[in-house]
JSON list of C-alpha atoms in Angstrom, two decimals:
[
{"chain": "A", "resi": 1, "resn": "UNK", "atom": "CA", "xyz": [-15.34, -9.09, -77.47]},
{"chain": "A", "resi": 2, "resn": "UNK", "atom": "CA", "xyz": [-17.81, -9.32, -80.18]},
{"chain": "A", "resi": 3, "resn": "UNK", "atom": "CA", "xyz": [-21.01, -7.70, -80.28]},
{"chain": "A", "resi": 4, "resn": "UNK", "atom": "CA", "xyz": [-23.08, -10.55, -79.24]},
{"chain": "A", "resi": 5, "resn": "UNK", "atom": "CA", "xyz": [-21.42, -11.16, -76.53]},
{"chain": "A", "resi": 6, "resn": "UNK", "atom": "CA", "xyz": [-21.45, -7.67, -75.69]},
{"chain": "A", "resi": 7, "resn": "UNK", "atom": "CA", "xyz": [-24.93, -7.85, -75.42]},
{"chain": "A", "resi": 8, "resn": "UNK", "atom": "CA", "xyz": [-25.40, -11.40, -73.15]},
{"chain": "A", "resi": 9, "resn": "UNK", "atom": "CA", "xyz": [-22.68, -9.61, -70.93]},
{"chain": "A", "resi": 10, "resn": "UNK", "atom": "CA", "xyz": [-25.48, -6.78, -70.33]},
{"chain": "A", "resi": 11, "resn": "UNK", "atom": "CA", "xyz": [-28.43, -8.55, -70.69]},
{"chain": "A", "resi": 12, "resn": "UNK", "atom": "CA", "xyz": [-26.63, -10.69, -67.23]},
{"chain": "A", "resi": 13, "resn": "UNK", "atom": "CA", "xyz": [-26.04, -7.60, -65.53]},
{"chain": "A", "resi": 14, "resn": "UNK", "atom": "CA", "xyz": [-29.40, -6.04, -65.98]},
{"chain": "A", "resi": 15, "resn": "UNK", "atom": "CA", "xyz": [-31.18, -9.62, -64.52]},
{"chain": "A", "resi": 16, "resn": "UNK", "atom": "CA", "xyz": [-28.55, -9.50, -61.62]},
{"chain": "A", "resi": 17, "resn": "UNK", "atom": "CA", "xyz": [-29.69, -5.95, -61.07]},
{"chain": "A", "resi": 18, "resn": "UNK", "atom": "CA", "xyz": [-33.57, -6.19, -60.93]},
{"chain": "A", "resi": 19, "resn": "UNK", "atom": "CA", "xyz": [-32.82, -9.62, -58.37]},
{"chain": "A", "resi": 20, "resn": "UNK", "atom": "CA", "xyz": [-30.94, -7.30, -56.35]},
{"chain": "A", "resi": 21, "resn": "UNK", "atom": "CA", "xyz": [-33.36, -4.62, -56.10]},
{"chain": "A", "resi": 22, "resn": "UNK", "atom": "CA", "xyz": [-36.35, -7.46, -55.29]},
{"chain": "A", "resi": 23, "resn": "UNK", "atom": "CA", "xyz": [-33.99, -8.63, -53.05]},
{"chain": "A", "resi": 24, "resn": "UNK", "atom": "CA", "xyz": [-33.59, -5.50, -51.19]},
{"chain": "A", "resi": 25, "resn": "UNK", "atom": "CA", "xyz": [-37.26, -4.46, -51.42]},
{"chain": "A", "resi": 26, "resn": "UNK", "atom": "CA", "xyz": [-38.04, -8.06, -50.01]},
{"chain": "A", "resi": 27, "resn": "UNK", "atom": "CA", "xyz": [-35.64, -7.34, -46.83]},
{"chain": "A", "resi": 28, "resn": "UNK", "atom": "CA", "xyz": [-37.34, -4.15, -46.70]},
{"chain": "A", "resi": 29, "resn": "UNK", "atom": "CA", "xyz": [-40.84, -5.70, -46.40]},
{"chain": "A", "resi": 30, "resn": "UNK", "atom": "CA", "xyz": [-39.65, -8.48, -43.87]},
{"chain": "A", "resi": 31, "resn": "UNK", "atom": "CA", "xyz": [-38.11, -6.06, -41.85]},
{"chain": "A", "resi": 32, "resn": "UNK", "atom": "CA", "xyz": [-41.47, -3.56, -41.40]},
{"chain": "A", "resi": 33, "resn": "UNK", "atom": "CA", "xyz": [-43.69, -7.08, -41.03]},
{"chain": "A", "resi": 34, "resn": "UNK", "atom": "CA", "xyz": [-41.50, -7.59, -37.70]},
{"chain": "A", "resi": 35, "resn": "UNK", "atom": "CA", "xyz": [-41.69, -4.26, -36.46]},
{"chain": "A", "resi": 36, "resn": "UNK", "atom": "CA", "xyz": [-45.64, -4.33, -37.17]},
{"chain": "A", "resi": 37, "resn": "UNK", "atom": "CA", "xyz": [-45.50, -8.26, -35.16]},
{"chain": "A", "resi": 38, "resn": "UNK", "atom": "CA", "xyz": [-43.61, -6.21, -32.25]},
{"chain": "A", "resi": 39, "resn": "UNK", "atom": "CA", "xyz": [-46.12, -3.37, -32.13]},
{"chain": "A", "resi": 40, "resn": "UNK", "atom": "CA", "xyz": [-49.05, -5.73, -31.68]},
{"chain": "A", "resi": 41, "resn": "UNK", "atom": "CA", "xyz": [-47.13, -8.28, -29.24]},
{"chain": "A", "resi": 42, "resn": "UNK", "atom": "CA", "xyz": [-46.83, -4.74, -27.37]},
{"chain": "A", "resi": 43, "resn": "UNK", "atom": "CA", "xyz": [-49.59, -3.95, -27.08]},
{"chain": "A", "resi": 44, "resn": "UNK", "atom": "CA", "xyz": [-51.30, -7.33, -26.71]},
{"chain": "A", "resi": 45, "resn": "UNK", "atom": "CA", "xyz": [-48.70, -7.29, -23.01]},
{"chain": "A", "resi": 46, "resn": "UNK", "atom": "CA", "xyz": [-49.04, -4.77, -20.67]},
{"chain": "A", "resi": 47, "resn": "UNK", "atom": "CA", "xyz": [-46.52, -3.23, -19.69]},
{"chain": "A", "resi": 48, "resn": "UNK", "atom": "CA", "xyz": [-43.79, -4.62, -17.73]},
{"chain": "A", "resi": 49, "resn": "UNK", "atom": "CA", "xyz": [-45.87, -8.11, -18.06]},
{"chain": "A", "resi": 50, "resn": "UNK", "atom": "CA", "xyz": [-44.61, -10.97, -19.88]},
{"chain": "A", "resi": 51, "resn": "UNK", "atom": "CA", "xyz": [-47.03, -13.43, -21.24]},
{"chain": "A", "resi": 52, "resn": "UNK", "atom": "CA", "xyz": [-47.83, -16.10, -18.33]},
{"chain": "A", "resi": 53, "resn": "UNK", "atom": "CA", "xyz": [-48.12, -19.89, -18.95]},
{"chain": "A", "resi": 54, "resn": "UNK", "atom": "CA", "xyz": [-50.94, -21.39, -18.10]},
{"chain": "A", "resi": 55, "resn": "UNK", "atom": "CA", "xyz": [-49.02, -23.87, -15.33]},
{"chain": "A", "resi": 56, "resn": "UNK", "atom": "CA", "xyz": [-50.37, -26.48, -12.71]},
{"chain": "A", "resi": 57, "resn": "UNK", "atom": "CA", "xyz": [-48.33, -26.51, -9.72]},
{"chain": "A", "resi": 58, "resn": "UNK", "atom": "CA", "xyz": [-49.28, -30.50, -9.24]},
{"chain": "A", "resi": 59, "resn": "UNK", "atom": "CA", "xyz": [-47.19, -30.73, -12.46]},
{"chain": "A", "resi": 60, "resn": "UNK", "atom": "CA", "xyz": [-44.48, -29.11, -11.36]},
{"chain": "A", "resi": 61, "resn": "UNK", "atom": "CA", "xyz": [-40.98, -30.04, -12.87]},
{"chain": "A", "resi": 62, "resn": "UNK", "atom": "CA", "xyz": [-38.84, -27.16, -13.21]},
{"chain": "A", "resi": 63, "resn": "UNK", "atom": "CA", "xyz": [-37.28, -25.95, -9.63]},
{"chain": "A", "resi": 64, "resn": "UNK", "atom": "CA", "xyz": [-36.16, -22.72, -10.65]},
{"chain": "A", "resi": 65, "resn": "UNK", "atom": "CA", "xyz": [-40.03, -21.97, -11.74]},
{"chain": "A", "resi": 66, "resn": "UNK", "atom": "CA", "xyz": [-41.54, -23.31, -9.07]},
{"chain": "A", "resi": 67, "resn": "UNK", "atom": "CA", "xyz": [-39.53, -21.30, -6.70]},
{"chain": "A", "resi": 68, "resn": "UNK", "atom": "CA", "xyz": [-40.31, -18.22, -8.76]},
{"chain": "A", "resi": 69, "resn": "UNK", "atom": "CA", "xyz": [-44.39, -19.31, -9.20]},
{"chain": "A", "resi": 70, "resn": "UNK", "atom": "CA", "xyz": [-44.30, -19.55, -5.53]},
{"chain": "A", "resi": 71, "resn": "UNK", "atom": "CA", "xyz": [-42.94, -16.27, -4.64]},
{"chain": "A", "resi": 72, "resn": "UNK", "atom": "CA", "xyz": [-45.03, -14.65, -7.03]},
{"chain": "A", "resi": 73, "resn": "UNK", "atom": "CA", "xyz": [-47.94, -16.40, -4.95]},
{"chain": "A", "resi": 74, "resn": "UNK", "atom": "CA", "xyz": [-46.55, -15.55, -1.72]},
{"chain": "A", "resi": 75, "resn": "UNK", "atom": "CA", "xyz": [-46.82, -11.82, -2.66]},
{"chain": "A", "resi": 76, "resn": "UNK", "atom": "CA", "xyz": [-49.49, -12.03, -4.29]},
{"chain": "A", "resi": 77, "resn": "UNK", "atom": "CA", "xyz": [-51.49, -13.40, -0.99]},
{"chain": "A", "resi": 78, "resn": "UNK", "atom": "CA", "xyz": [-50.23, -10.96, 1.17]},
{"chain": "A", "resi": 79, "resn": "UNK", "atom": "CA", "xyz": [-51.42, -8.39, -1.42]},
{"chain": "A", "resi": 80, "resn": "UNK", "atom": "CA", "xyz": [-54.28, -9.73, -2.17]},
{"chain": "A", "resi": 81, "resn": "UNK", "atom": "CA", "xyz": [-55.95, -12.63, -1.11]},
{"chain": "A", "resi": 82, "resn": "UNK", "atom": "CA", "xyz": [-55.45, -12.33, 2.89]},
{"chain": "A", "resi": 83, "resn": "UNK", "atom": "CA", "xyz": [-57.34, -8.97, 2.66]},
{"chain": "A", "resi": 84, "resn": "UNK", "atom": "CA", "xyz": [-60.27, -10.85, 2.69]},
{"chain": "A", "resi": 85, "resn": "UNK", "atom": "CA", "xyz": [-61.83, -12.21, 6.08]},
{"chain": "A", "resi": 86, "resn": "UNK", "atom": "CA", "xyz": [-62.72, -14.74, 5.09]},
{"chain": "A", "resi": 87, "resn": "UNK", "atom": "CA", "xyz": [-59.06, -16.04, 3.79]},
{"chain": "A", "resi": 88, "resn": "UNK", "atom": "CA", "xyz": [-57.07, -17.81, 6.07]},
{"chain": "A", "resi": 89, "resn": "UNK", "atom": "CA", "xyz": [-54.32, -19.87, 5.34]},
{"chain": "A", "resi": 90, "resn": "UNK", "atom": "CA", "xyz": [-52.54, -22.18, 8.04]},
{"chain": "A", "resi": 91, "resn": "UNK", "atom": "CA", "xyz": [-48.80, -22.16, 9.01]},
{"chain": "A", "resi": 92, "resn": "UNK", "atom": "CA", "xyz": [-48.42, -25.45, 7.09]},
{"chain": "A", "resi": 93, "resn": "UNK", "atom": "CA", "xyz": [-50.19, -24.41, 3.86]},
{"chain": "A", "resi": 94, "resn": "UNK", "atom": "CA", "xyz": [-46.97, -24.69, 2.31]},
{"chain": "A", "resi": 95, "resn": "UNK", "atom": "CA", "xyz": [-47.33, -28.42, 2.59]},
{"chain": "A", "resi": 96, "resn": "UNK", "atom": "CA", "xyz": [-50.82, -28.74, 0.87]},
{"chain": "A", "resi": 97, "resn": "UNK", "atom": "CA", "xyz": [-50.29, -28.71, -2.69]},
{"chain": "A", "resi": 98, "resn": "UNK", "atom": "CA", "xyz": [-53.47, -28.92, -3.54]},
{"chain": "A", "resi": 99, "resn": "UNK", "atom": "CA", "xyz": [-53.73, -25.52, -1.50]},
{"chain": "A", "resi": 100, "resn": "UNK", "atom": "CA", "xyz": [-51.42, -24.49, -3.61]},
{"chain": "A", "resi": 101, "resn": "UNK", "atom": "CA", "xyz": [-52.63, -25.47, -6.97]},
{"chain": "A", "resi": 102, "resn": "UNK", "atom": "CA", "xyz": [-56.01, -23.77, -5.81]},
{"chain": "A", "resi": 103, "resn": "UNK", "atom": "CA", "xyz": [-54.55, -20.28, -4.59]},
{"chain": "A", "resi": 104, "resn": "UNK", "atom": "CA", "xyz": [-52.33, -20.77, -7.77]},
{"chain": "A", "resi": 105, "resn": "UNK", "atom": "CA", "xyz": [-55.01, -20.77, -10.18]},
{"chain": "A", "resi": 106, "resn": "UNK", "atom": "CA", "xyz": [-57.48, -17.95, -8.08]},
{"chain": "A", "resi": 107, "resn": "UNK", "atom": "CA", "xyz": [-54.50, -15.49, -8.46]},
{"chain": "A", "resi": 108, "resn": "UNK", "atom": "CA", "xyz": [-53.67, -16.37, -12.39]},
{"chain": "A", "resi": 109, "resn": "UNK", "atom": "CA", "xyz": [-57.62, -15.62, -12.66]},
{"chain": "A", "resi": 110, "resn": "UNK", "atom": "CA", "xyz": [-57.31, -12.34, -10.96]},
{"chain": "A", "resi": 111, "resn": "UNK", "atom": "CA", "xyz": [-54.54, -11.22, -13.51]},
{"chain": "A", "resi": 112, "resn": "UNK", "atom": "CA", "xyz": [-56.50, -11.81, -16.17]},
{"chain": "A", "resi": 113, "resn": "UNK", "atom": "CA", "xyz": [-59.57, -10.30, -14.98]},
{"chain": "A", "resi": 114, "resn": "UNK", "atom": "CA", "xyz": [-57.61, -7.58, -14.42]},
{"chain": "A", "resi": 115, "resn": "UNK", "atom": "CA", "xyz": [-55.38, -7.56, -17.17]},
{"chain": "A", "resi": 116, "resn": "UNK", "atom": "CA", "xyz": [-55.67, -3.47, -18.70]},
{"chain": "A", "resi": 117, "resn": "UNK", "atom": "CA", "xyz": [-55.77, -5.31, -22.53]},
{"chain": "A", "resi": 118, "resn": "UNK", "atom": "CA", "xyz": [-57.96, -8.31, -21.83]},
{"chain": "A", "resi": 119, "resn": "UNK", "atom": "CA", "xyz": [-59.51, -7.30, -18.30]},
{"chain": "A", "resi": 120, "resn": "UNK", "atom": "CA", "xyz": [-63.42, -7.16, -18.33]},
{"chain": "A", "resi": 121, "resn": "UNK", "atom": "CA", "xyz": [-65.79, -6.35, -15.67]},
{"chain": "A", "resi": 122, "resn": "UNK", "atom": "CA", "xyz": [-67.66, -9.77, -16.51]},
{"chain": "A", "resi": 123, "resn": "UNK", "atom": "CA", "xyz": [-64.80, -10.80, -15.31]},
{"chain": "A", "resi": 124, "resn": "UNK", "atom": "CA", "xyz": [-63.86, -9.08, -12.19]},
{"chain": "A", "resi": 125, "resn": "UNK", "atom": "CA", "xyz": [-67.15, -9.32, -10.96]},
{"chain": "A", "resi": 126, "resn": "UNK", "atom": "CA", "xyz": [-67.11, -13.55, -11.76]},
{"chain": "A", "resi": 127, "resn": "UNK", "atom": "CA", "xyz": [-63.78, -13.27, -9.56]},
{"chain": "A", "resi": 128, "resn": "UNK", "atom": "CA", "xyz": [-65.29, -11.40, -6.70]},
{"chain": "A", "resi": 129, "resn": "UNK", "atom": "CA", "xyz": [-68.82, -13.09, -6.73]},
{"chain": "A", "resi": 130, "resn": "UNK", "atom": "CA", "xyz": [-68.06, -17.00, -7.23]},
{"chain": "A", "resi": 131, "resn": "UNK", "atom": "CA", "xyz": [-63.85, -18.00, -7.80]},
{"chain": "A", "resi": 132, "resn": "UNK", "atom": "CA", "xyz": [-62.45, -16.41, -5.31]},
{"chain": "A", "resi": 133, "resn": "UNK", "atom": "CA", "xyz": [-65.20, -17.34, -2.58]},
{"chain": "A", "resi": 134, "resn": "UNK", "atom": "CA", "xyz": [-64.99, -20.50, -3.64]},
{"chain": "A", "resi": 135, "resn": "UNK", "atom": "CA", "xyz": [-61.44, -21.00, -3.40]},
{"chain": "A", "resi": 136, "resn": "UNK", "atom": "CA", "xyz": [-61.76, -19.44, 0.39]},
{"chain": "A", "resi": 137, "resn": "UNK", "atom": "CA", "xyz": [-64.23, -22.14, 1.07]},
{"chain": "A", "resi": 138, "resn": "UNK", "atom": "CA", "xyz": [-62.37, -25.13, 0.03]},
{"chain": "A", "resi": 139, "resn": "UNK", "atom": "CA", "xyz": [-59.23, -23.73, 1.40]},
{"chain": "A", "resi": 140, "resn": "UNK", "atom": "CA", "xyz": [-60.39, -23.48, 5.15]},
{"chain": "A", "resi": 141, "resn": "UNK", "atom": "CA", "xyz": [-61.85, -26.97, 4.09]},
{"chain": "A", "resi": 142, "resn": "UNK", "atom": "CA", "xyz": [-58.71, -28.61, 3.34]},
{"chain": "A", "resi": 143, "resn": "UNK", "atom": "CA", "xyz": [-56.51, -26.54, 6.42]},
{"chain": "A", "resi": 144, "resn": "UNK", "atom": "CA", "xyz": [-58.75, -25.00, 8.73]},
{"chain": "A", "resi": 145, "resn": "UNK", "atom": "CA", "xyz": [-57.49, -27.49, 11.11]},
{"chain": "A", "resi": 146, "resn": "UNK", "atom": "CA", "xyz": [-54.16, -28.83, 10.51]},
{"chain": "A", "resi": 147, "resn": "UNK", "atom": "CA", "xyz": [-51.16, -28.01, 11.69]},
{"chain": "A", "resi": 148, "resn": "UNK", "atom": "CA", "xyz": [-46.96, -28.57, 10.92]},
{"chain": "A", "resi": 149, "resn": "UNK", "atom": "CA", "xyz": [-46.91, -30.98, 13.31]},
{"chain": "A", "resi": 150, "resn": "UNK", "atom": "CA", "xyz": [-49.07, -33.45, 11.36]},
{"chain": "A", "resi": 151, "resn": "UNK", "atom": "CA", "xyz": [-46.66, -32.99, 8.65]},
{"chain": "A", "resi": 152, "resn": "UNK", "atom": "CA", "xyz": [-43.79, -34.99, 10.04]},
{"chain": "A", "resi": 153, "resn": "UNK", "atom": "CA", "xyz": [-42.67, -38.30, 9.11]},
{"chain": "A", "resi": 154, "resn": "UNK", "atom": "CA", "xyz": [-45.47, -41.34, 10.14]},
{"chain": "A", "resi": 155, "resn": "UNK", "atom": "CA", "xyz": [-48.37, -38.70, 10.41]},
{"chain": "A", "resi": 156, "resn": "UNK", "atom": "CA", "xyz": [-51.64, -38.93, 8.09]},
{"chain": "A", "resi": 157, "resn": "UNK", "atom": "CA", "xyz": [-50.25, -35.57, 5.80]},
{"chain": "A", "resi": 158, "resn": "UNK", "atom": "CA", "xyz": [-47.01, -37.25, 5.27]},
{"chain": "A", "resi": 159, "resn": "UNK", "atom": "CA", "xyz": [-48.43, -39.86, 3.51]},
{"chain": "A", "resi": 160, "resn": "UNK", "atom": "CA", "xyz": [-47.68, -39.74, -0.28]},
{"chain": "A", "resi": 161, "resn": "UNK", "atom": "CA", "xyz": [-50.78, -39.57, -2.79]},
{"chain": "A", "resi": 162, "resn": "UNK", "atom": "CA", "xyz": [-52.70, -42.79, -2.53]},
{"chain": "A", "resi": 163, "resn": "UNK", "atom": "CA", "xyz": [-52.32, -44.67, -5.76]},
{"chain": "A", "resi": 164, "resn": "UNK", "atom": "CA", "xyz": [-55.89, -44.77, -8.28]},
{"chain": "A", "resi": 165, "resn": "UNK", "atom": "CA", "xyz": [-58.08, -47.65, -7.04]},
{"chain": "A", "resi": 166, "resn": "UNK", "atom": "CA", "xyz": [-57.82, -50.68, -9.38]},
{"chain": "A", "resi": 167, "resn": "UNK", "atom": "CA", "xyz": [-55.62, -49.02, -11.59]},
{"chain": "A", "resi": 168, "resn": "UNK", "atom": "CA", "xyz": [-54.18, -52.29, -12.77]},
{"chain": "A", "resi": 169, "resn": "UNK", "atom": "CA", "xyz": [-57.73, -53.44, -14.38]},
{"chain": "A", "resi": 170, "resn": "UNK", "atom": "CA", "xyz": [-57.47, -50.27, -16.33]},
{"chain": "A", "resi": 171, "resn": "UNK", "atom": "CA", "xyz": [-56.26, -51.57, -19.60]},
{"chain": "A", "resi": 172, "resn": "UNK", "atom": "CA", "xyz": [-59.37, -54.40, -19.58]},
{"chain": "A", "resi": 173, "resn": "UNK", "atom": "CA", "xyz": [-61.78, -51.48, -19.36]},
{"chain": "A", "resi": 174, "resn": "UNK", "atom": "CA", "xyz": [-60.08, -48.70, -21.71]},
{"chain": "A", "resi": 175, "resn": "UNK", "atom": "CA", "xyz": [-60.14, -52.00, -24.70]},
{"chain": "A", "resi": 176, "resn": "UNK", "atom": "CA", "xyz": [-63.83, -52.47, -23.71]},
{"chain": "A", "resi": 177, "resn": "UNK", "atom": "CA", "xyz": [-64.52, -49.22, -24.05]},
{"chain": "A", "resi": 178, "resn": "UNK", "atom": "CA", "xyz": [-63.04, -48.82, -27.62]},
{"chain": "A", "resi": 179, "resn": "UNK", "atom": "CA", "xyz": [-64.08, -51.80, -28.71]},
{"chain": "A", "resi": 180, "resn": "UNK", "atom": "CA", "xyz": [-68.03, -50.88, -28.18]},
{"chain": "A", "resi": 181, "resn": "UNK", "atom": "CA", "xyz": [-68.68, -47.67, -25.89]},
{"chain": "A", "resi": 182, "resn": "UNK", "atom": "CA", "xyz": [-72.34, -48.74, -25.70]},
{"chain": "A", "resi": 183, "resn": "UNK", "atom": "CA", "xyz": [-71.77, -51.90, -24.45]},
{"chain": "A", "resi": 184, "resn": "UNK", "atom": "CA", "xyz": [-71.84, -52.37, -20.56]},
{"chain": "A", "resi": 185, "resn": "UNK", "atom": "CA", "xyz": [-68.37, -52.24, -18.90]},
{"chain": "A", "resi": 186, "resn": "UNK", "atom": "CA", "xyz": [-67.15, -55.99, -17.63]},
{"chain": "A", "resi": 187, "resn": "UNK", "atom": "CA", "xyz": [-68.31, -57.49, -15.12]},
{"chain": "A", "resi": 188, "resn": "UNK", "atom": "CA", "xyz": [-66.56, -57.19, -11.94]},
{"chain": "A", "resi": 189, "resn": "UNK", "atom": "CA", "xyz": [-64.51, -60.33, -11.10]},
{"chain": "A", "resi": 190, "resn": "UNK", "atom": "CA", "xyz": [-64.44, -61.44, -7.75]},
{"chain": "A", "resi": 191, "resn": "UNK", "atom": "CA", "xyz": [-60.61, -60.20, -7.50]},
{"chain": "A", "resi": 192, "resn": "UNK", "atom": "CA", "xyz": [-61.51, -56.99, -8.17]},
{"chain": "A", "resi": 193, "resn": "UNK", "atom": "CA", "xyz": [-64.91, -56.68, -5.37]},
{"chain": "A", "resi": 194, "resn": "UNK", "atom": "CA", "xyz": [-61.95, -57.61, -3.47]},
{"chain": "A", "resi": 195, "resn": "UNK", "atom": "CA", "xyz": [-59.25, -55.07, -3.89]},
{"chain": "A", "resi": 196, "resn": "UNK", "atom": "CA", "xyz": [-62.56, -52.79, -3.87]},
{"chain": "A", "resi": 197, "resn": "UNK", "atom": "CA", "xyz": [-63.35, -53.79, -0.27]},
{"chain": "A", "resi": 198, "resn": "UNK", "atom": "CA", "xyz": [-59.68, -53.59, 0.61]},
{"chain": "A", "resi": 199, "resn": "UNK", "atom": "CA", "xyz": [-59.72, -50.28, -0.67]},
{"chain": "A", "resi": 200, "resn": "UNK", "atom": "CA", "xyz": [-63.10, -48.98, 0.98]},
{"chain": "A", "resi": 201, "resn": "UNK", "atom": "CA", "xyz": [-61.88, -50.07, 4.75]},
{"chain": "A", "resi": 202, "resn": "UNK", "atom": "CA", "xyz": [-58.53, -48.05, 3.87]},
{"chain": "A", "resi": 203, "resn": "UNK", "atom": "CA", "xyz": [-61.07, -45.20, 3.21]},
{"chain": "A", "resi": 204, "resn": "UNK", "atom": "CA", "xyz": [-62.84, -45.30, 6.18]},
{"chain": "A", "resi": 205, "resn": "UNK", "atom": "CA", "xyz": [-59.91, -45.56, 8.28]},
{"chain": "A", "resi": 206, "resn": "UNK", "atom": "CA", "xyz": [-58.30, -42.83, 7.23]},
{"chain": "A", "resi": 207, "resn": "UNK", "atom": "CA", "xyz": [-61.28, -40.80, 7.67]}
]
């Protein structure tokens, strides 16, 4: 081999020796960037916590998290929320969701208020003073009176959601509105003061 090539044969080997050692220096500095990522998502989580979802129960698609949001709940009350006189919560609770949602959301708010990273006595005391009060209220609102019976099949609670009044007219009025949002909405047709009557009788006889 001649001497010039002698020389390109080394000057390769050098290059393919300084890559390697950025190479290896790189995979150094990735790997201590994800041990510093896992030391902060440490201590960002208390401990035995993981990270919780902010999750409406009236959206509720996944089974196997429902069931698991609801036992969490269930514990949760008993630990909790029914230490307060004021808390009661009827035999058919279970069939409210909108009991649920609200009891779901009151004990997501206690966690974080007292969460030991992100926990504040703002916060605690906001809990104490106005949410979970609140929630109380509305609660004996919405059950204070019912009963499982009223749950079965033909009764007033069995009744799926009622559908949005006039929902069908709701493409005339979202063009309207995006056409000129300081223009007045359209006039009411005389179809639709009737589906509005229909719809206010419904109201008062269910109530």
């Amino acid at each position: 081999m001649s001497p010039p090539e002698d020389e390109q044969l080394a000057a390769v080997a050098k290059a393919v020796e300084r890559n390697s050692r950025r190479v290896t220096a790189l995979d150094a500095l990735v790997r201590q960037l994800a041990g510093d990522l896992a030391e902060v998502a440490a201590a960002l989580t208390p401990a035995g916590e993981a990270p919780t979802a902010v999750r409406s129960w009236m959206l509720a698609q996944d089974p196997e998290q429902a069931v698991t949001d609801l036992a969490d709940l269930i514990a949760w009350t008993r630990r909790v929320y029914l230490r307060y006189p004021d808390a009661v919560l009827s035999a058919c609770w279970l069939w409210h969701p909108d009991v649920i949602e609200e009891l779901w959301w009151l004990r997501c708010a206690h966690a974080e208020a007292f969460d030991p990273q992100a926990g504040t006595w703002p916060r605690v005391g906001d809990w104490h003073e106005r949410q979970r009060p609140g929630v109380a209220k509305r609660v004996r609102s919405a059950i204070g009176t019912c009963e499982l019976s009223l749950h079965r099949t033909g009764t007033a609670h069995a009744r799926p959601a009622a559908p949005a009044p006039l929902a069908d007219h709701a493409e005339l009025i979202a063009i309207a509105w995006t056409k000129d949002a300081l223009a007045p909405r359209p006039e009411p047709t005389d179809e639709q003061l009737h589906e509005a009557d229909i719809h206010t009788r419904q109201q008062h006889r269910r109530t």
